[in-house]
PDB file of C-alpha atoms in Angstrom:
ATOM      1  CA  MET Q  15      42.772  58.588 -62.075  1.00 71.00           C
ATOM      2  CA  LYS Q  16      43.572  59.865 -65.576  1.00 67.00           C
ATOM      3  CA  GLN Q  17      42.730  63.397 -64.467  1.00 74.00           C
ATOM      4  CA  ASN Q  18      45.151  63.146 -61.561  1.00 71.00           C
ATOM      5  CA  ILE Q  19      47.938  61.876 -63.817  1.00 76.00           C
ATOM      6  CA  LEU Q  20      47.196  64.616 -66.351  1.00 65.00           C
ATOM      7  CA  ALA Q  21      47.224  67.279 -63.618  1.00 67.00           C
ATOM      8  CA  LEU Q  22      50.505  65.997 -62.179  1.00 65.00           C
ATOM      9  CA  THR Q  23      52.095  65.836 -65.626  1.00 70.00           C
ATOM     10  CA  LEU Q  24      50.997  69.394 -66.398  1.00 63.00           C
ATOM     11  CA  LEU Q  25      52.300  70.591 -63.044  1.00 63.00           C
ATOM     12  CA  ALA Q  26      55.644  68.835 -63.547  1.00 62.00           C
ATOM     13  CA  LEU Q  27      56.107  70.201 -67.065  1.00 62.00           C
ATOM     14  CA  THR Q  28      55.187  73.702 -65.969  1.00 62.00           C
ATOM     15  CA  SER Q  29      57.689  73.545 -63.107  1.00 54.00           C
ATOM     16  CA  VAL Q  30      60.439  72.372 -65.438  1.00 49.00           C
ATOM     17  CA  ALA Q  31      59.607  75.126 -67.911  1.00 48.00           C
ATOM     18  CA  MET Q  32      59.724  77.755 -65.178  1.00 50.00           C
ATOM     19  CA  ALA Q  33      62.983  76.420 -63.742  1.00 51.00           C
ATOM     20  CA  GLY Q  34      64.534  76.131 -67.204  1.00 51.00           C
ATOM     21  CA  GLY Q  35      64.424  79.880 -67.727  1.00 49.00           C
ATOM     22  CA  LEU Q  36      61.435  80.006 -70.027  1.00 52.00           C
ATOM     23  CA  THR Q  37      59.863  82.821 -68.069  1.00 54.00           C
ATOM     24  CA  ASP Q  38      60.302  86.438 -69.064  1.00 56.00           C
ATOM     25  CA  PRO Q  39      63.238  88.075 -67.271  1.00 53.00           C
ATOM     26  CA  GLU Q  40      62.837  91.384 -65.525  1.00 59.00           C
ATOM     27  CA  VAL Q  41      64.485  94.047 -67.651  1.00 56.00           C
ATOM     28  CA  VAL Q  42      66.169  96.911 -65.824  1.00 55.00           C
ATOM     29  CA  PRO Q  43      67.478  99.804 -67.920  1.00 58.00           C
ATOM     30  CA  LEU Q  44      71.265 100.258 -67.823  1.00 57.00           C
ATOM     31  CA  PRO Q  45      71.361 103.805 -66.421  1.00 55.00           C
ATOM     32  CA  MET Q  46      69.139 102.725 -63.545  1.00 47.00           C
ATOM     33  CA  THR Q  47      71.446  99.846 -62.603  1.00 47.00           C
ATOM     34  CA  LYS Q  48      74.559 102.033 -62.738  1.00 48.00           C
ATOM     35  CA  GLU Q  49      73.052 104.407 -60.202  1.00 48.00           C
ATOM     36  CA  LEU Q  50      72.308 101.568 -57.775  1.00 49.00           C
ATOM     37  CA  ILE Q  51      75.800 100.062 -57.886  1.00 54.00           C
ATOM     38  CA  SER Q  52      78.377 101.445 -55.478  1.00 60.00           C
ATOM     39  CA  CYS Q  53      81.972 100.236 -55.819  1.00 69.00           C
ATOM     40  CA  GLU Q  54      83.329 102.228 -52.917  1.00 67.00           C
ATOM     41  CA  GLY Q  55      84.626 100.136 -50.062  1.00 60.00           C
ATOM     42  CA  LYS Q  56      84.605  96.886 -52.060  1.00 66.00           C
ATOM     43  CA  SER Q  57      87.854  94.998 -52.436  1.00 66.00           C
ATOM     44  CA  MET Q  58      88.295  94.159 -56.093  1.00 73.00           C
ATOM     45  CA  GLU Q  59      91.673  92.450 -55.800  1.00 76.00           C
ATOM     46  CA  LYS Q  60      92.043  88.674 -55.651  1.00 81.00           C
ATOM     47  CA  LYS Q  61      95.262  87.023 -54.524  1.00 80.00           C
ATOM     48  CA  SER Q  62      94.764  84.077 -56.855  1.00 86.00           C
ATOM     49  CA  ASP Q  63      94.734  86.230 -60.012  1.00 89.00           C
ATOM     50  CA  TYR Q  64      98.504  86.580 -60.270  1.00 91.00           C
ATOM     51  CA  ASN Q  65      99.265  82.905 -59.642  1.00 91.00           C
ATOM     52  CA  GLY Q  66      96.669  81.725 -62.135  1.00 91.00           C
ATOM     53  CA  ALA Q  67      97.877  84.172 -64.778  1.00 92.00           C
ATOM     54  CA  PHE Q  68     101.539  83.327 -64.172  1.00 93.00           C
ATOM     55  CA  TYR Q  69     100.948  79.596 -64.588  1.00 92.00           C
ATOM     56  CA  HIS Q  70      98.843  80.233 -67.685  1.00 91.00           C
ATOM     57  CA  TYR Q  71     101.567  82.272 -69.357  1.00 93.00           C
ATOM     58  CA  SER Q  72     104.466  80.059 -68.285  1.00 93.00           C
ATOM     59  CA  LEU Q  73     102.861  76.654 -68.895  1.00 93.00           C
ATOM     60  CA  ALA Q  74     100.151  77.125 -71.510  1.00 90.00           C
ATOM     61  CA  LEU Q  75     101.879  79.820 -73.557  1.00 91.00           C
ATOM     62  CA  ASN Q  76     105.443  78.608 -72.845  1.00 92.00           C
ATOM     63  CA  GLN Q  77     106.793  82.039 -71.877  1.00 92.00           C
ATOM     64  CA  SER Q  78     110.015  82.379 -69.875  1.00 94.00           C
ATOM     65  CA  SER Q  79     109.708  83.160 -66.157  1.00 93.00           C
ATOM     66  CA  GLU Q  80     110.452  86.858 -66.734  1.00 95.00           C
ATOM     67  CA  GLU Q  81     107.967  87.173 -69.595  1.00 94.00           C
ATOM     68  CA  ALA Q  82     105.311  85.236 -67.668  1.00 94.00           C
ATOM     69  CA  ALA Q  83     105.779  87.454 -64.593  1.00 94.00           C
ATOM     70  CA  GLU Q  84     105.381  90.623 -66.671  1.00 96.00           C
ATOM     71  CA  SER Q  85     102.361  89.237 -68.542  1.00 94.00           C
ATOM     72  CA  ALA Q  86     100.756  88.104 -65.272  1.00 94.00           C
ATOM     73  CA  ALA Q  87     101.245  91.560 -63.731  1.00 94.00           C
ATOM     74  CA  ASN Q  88      99.626  93.108 -66.827  1.00 94.00           C
ATOM     75  CA  ALA Q  89      96.724  90.664 -66.533  1.00 93.00           C
ATOM     76  CA  VAL Q  90      96.164  91.507 -62.860  1.00 93.00           C
ATOM     77  CA  ARG Q  91      96.025  95.224 -63.730  1.00 93.00           C
ATOM     78  CA  ALA Q  92      93.559  94.472 -66.533  1.00 92.00           C
ATOM     79  CA  TYR Q  93      91.352  92.383 -64.214  1.00 91.00           C
ATOM     80  CA  LEU Q  94      91.315  95.161 -61.621  1.00 91.00           C
ATOM     81  CA  GLU Q  95      90.313  97.701 -64.270  1.00 90.00           C
ATOM     82  CA  ALA Q  96      87.522  95.392 -65.457  1.00 89.00           C
ATOM     83  CA  ARG Q  97      86.218  94.988 -61.916  1.00 88.00           C
ATOM     84  CA  LYS Q  98      86.239  98.728 -61.341  1.00 87.00           C
ATOM     85  CA  GLN Q  99      84.504  99.287 -64.689  1.00 86.00           C
ATOM     86  CA  THR Q 100      81.673  96.881 -63.842  1.00 87.00           C
ATOM     87  CA  CYS Q 101      81.681  97.006 -60.016  1.00 87.00           C
ATOM     88  CA  ASN Q 102      81.672  93.212 -60.149  1.00 86.00           C
ATOM     89  CA  PRO Q 103      84.393  91.443 -58.125  1.00 85.00           C
ATOM     90  CA  ASN Q 104      84.138  88.383 -60.419  1.00 86.00           C
ATOM     91  CA  ALA Q 105      84.620  90.238 -63.708  1.00 87.00           C
ATOM     92  CA  LYS Q 106      87.741  89.686 -65.746  1.00 89.00           C
ATOM     93  CA  ALA Q 107      89.111  91.533 -68.729  1.00 90.00           C
ATOM     94  CA  VAL Q 108      89.638  89.841 -72.052  1.00 91.00           C
ATOM     95  CA  ILE Q 109      93.417  89.888 -72.361  1.00 92.00           C
ATOM     96  CA  ASP Q 110      95.933  89.327 -75.119  1.00 92.00           C
ATOM     97  CA  ARG Q 111      99.069  87.165 -75.213  1.00 92.00           C
ATOM     98  CA  ASN Q 112     100.996  89.703 -73.120  1.00 93.00           C
ATOM     99  CA  GLY Q 113      98.335  90.251 -70.461  1.00 92.00           C
ATOM    100  CA  TYR Q 114      97.069  93.585 -71.762  1.00 93.00           C
ATOM    101  CA  ALA Q 115      93.339  94.254 -71.810  1.00 92.00           C
ATOM    102  CA  VAL Q 116      91.569  94.178 -75.168  1.00 92.00           C
ATOM    103  CA  ARG Q 117      90.054  97.642 -75.647  1.00 90.00           C
ATOM    104  CA  LYS Q 118      86.809  98.762 -77.236  1.00 89.00           C
ATOM    105  CA  THR Q 119      86.779 101.590 -79.732  1.00 86.00           C
ATOM    106  CA  LYS Q 120      85.575 104.088 -77.101  1.00 83.00           C
ATOM    107  CA  GLY Q 121      88.327 103.290 -74.588  1.00 80.00           C
ATOM    108  CA  GLY Q 122      86.571 100.795 -72.320  1.00 83.00           C
ATOM    109  CA  ILE Q 123      87.814  97.249 -72.015  1.00 89.00           C
ATOM    110  CA  VAL Q 124      86.125  94.060 -73.166  1.00 90.00           C
ATOM    111  CA  ILE Q 125      84.710  92.270 -70.139  1.00 90.00           C
ATOM    112  CA  ASN Q 126      84.373  88.541 -69.459  1.00 84.00           C
ATOM    113  CA  LEU Q 127      81.757  87.828 -66.781  1.00 82.00           C
ATOM    114  CA  PRO Q 128      81.875  84.254 -65.462  1.00 72.00           C
TER     115      PRO Q 128
END
């Protein structure tokens, strides 16, 4: 009986450890992944981006309607650039108070992957 309990406990703990991400991930080199990704034909635009950005700028940052509309349009352009840069339709750019993308030193933009 004790052996069965010990075996079940070991099995349960091992399953939790495996499910908890304690296993070694498979590492794929970056150049290899870039060759496999094809952005052509994928729609990178989301209709909800503008509305979400507009409400963020008008309500959270207390910008006027004109300022919020301009900032939201800038944010949508930044999000689209981030998605094209990563080929990930869920990627978003890190943006500043006016909706412009935060740039790296080599010209790329800083990406926020949800």
